[in-house]
Amino acid sequence: MSRIKLLPETVASQVAAGEVVERPASVVKELVENSIDAGASSIEIGIQRGGISRIRVVDDGCGMDRDDALLSLERHATSKIASAADLAAISTLGFRGEALPSIASVSRFRLTTREPGAVAGTEILVNGGRIETVRDGGEAPGTQVEVRSLFYNVPARRKFLRSETTETRNIEHQFFLQALAQPAIGFSLVRDEKVALQLPVTASLRDRIRDLYGAEFLNELLEISEREYQGVRVRGWLGRAGVSRQTRAQQFVFVNGRAIDSGILATALREGYHTALMRGQFPVTFLFVDLDSQDVDVNVHPAKREVRFRDPGRIREAIVEAVRRTLESGRVDWQRKFSPPAPGGTTAVLSQISPPVQPSAPSSFERMGRDSARPSTSLSPDQPTLPQPPMAGGGDSPNRGRAIEVNHPYLTPEPGAAPKDDQQFQIIGVLNRLYVLMENSDGLVLVDQHAAHERILFEELRRRMEEEGVPSQRMLLPQIFSLPPRDAEWVERNVATLQKMGIGIEGFGAHSFRVDTLPAFLEIADATDFLRRVIDELKTTSRSSSPLRLGEDMIAKTVCRHAVKANDPLRYPEIEKLIRDLLACDLPYCCPHGRPTMIQISHAELEKKFGRKV
Ligand code: ADP
Ligand code: MG
């Protein structure tokens, strides 16, 4: 007796629905994507009870005639591709012809649609996949899809739905994704009969971000200067160095206009941010990657959330480079903040108080700073601390009232901006032996001296590493150790890289190695353990990234121990040098662990706090 049966069409659709329609937010995604593909200029999304009781998507797109409307509910019926060859270069969001029949098979479904010039429209009612009514409809041109009682006939699925609040949040996230991807389309979200969000048609992504998050949020972002890298175009906006979130909720990545989850791109972002991101935190990104549709396969995942790249290395490099450049460009803005103080302010008074000249021995900064011979000798952690400068007592405080001219070697002032050597700010004092207080024309600036010094040392060591390789130190007793065959083979291929990182290593019989030098600035207790970690980390960093990246990680870990501590008292010239060196850094506004080095409190904020302005 034969046991194999062809599944009835409605059951087959329910099986397919299992992949495409996971939750209310996936319905919203599919319907909105259809509206976008239909050329809509306005899309309204209405939901009730987290979308479980009702989802309605209304658009003003091209609509369908009656035959197409009926056909659109058949499985594998699509207007977007016609042949297998089309699969190789997909330019629409949909192409599988599965969403409408899948959704209709697990809900009470209503489609009304009308082409712009048509006399009448069509209304189709479907119940659990069965077409019940087809009649003339009188709605405005465009398409409306209403989905009620989602999963009413699939109890197993219904059980997996989360609370209404959670499902609402998922839908809102989906709404944000689509709205960001399409600034030229007006969107609105109606939640339980109340308008929750209304987004007008805008000219740019910037305006869309502003409408979604508020104008203040733009201050935390930098625009990616659009570049094409071997056919990969990268554009969008990125959180400044030091701006991060505890979740991925604001890490948006779009490939050819489609929001996707991609491990490769997330890693590339992380790599681009590198020291500008705190460990365990996620960057804020509105990243758009555009490439030839032939170079990306979107037919990987039924819900089209994942893609496959023909050449992932190229994409990764493009992103790393774009992020790095963008973060460094943020320096210019920071620099601009240090404009001349307003005339007649406290500056005039303070600058009359000249700090006492220090005829002292070289300060700990100078010894640690960029003029020192080798970091290994200059970074001794037990520097003698200098006497604490008198903090209170007005006029004779050595930290008071000196203007520092910011003179950044890499910066040319904007045309029309004040000349470079006019840019200055005043050191007011040091708070709690930790925060250097300064004023500039914008208001108050606080600098965390420890974080600032970490950044300076980090960049200094990195520069040297790039130029001369990492200074190394001979071990008292060379160590011999063996590795598993694959690791051993890897080391053999990368001896030169390891040497550049200050690790003197050579073969010593089958799968064994002898190490006799290690990076000088690291305190390494167990050389073998250290090397195993280095090899593991190096193996996972991308082929394209500089092998020195790992060296950077080592430095970032170690500078903390050598930087001036939170409550090391500093004298005025030291502070001045600290600030000057900080502002000459590539990424002055965060330490190598991604924590901020400086905070600006504007006059406006102060005035608000003192109730001078509401
Ligand atoms: P796909 O989008 O993969 O083609 P769907 O099942 O989502 O498959 O839609 C089937 C077809 O119905 C689409 O190819 C399109 O021609 C038509 N369609 C769906 N939604 C709309 C809409 N909002 N406006 C106009 N046509 C639509
Ligand atoms: Mg579709």
Coordinates of N, CA, C and O in Angstrom, one line a residue, residues 33 47 65 99 143 174 192 200 264 270 320 352 367 406 422 438 453 478 512 525 563 587 608:
E33 N 6.8 45.2 2.8 CA 7.7 44.9 1.7 C 7.0 44.9 0.4 O 7.4 45.4 -0.6
I47 N -2.2 48.2 14.1 CA -2.2 47.0 14.8 C -3.1 47.0 16.0 O -3.3 48.1 16.6
D65 N -5.3 44.1 -10.6 CA -6.6 43.8 -11.1 C -7.1 42.6 -10.5 O -6.4 41.9 -9.8
A99 N 4.4 34.9 0.5 CA 4.0 35.6 1.7 C 2.4 35.6 1.8 O 1.9 35.2 2.8
T143 N -3.6 49.2 -2.2 CA -3.9 47.9 -1.7 C -4.0 48.0 -0.1 O -3.3 48.7 0.5
Q174 N 10.3 46.4 13.5 CA 10.1 46.2 12.1 C 9.8 47.5 11.4 O 10.3 47.8 10.3
D192 N -3.6 50.2 18.5 CA -4.9 50.2 19.2 C -5.7 51.5 19.0 O -6.1 52.2 19.9
P200 N 6.6 61.9 7.9 CA 6.4 62.4 6.6 C 7.4 62.0 5.6 O 8.5 61.5 6.0
I264 N 28.9 38.6 9.5 CA 30.0 39.2 8.9 C 30.0 40.7 9.0 O 31.1 41.3 9.4
R270 N 32.4 46.0 14.3 CA 33.2 45.9 15.6 C 34.7 46.2 15.3 O 35.3 46.9 16.0
V320 N 35.0 48.2 7.3 CA 36.1 48.5 8.3 C 36.7 49.9 8.0 O 36.8 50.8 8.9
Q352 N 45.1 86.5 33.8 CA 46.1 87.4 34.4 C 46.9 86.6 35.5 O 47.9 87.1 35.9
R367 N 58.4 61.9 30.7 CA 59.1 60.6 30.7 C 58.3 59.5 30.0 O 58.8 58.6 29.3
V406 N 45.1 75.1 20.7 CA 45.0 73.8 20.1 C 45.6 73.9 18.7 O 45.2 74.7 17.9
D422 N 43.9 80.6 17.2 CA 42.9 81.3 18.1 C 42.1 80.3 18.9 O 41.4 80.6 19.8
M438 N 37.7 72.5 32.4 CA 38.1 73.5 31.4 C 36.9 74.3 30.9 O 35.8 73.8 31.0
H453 N 45.0 59.9 29.4 CA 46.4 59.4 29.3 C 46.5 58.0 28.6 O 47.4 57.7 27.9
P478 N 64.5 30.9 27.8 CA 63.7 30.6 26.7 C 62.8 29.4 27.0 O 63.2 28.6 27.7
S512 N 57.0 21.8 17.5 CA 57.5 22.4 18.7 C 58.2 23.7 18.4 O 58.7 23.9 17.3
A525 N 53.1 36.5 32.6 CA 53.4 35.5 33.7 C 53.7 34.2 33.1 O 54.7 33.5 33.4
A563 N 49.1 54.2 32.6 CA 48.6 55.5 32.5 C 48.5 56.1 33.9 O 48.4 55.4 34.9
L587 N 41.8 59.6 17.8 CA 40.5 59.5 18.4 C 40.5 60.0 19.8 O 40.5 59.3 20.7
K608 N 19.7 75.8 31.9 CA 18.5 75.1 32.1 C 18.5 74.6 33.6 O 17.5 74.7 34.3

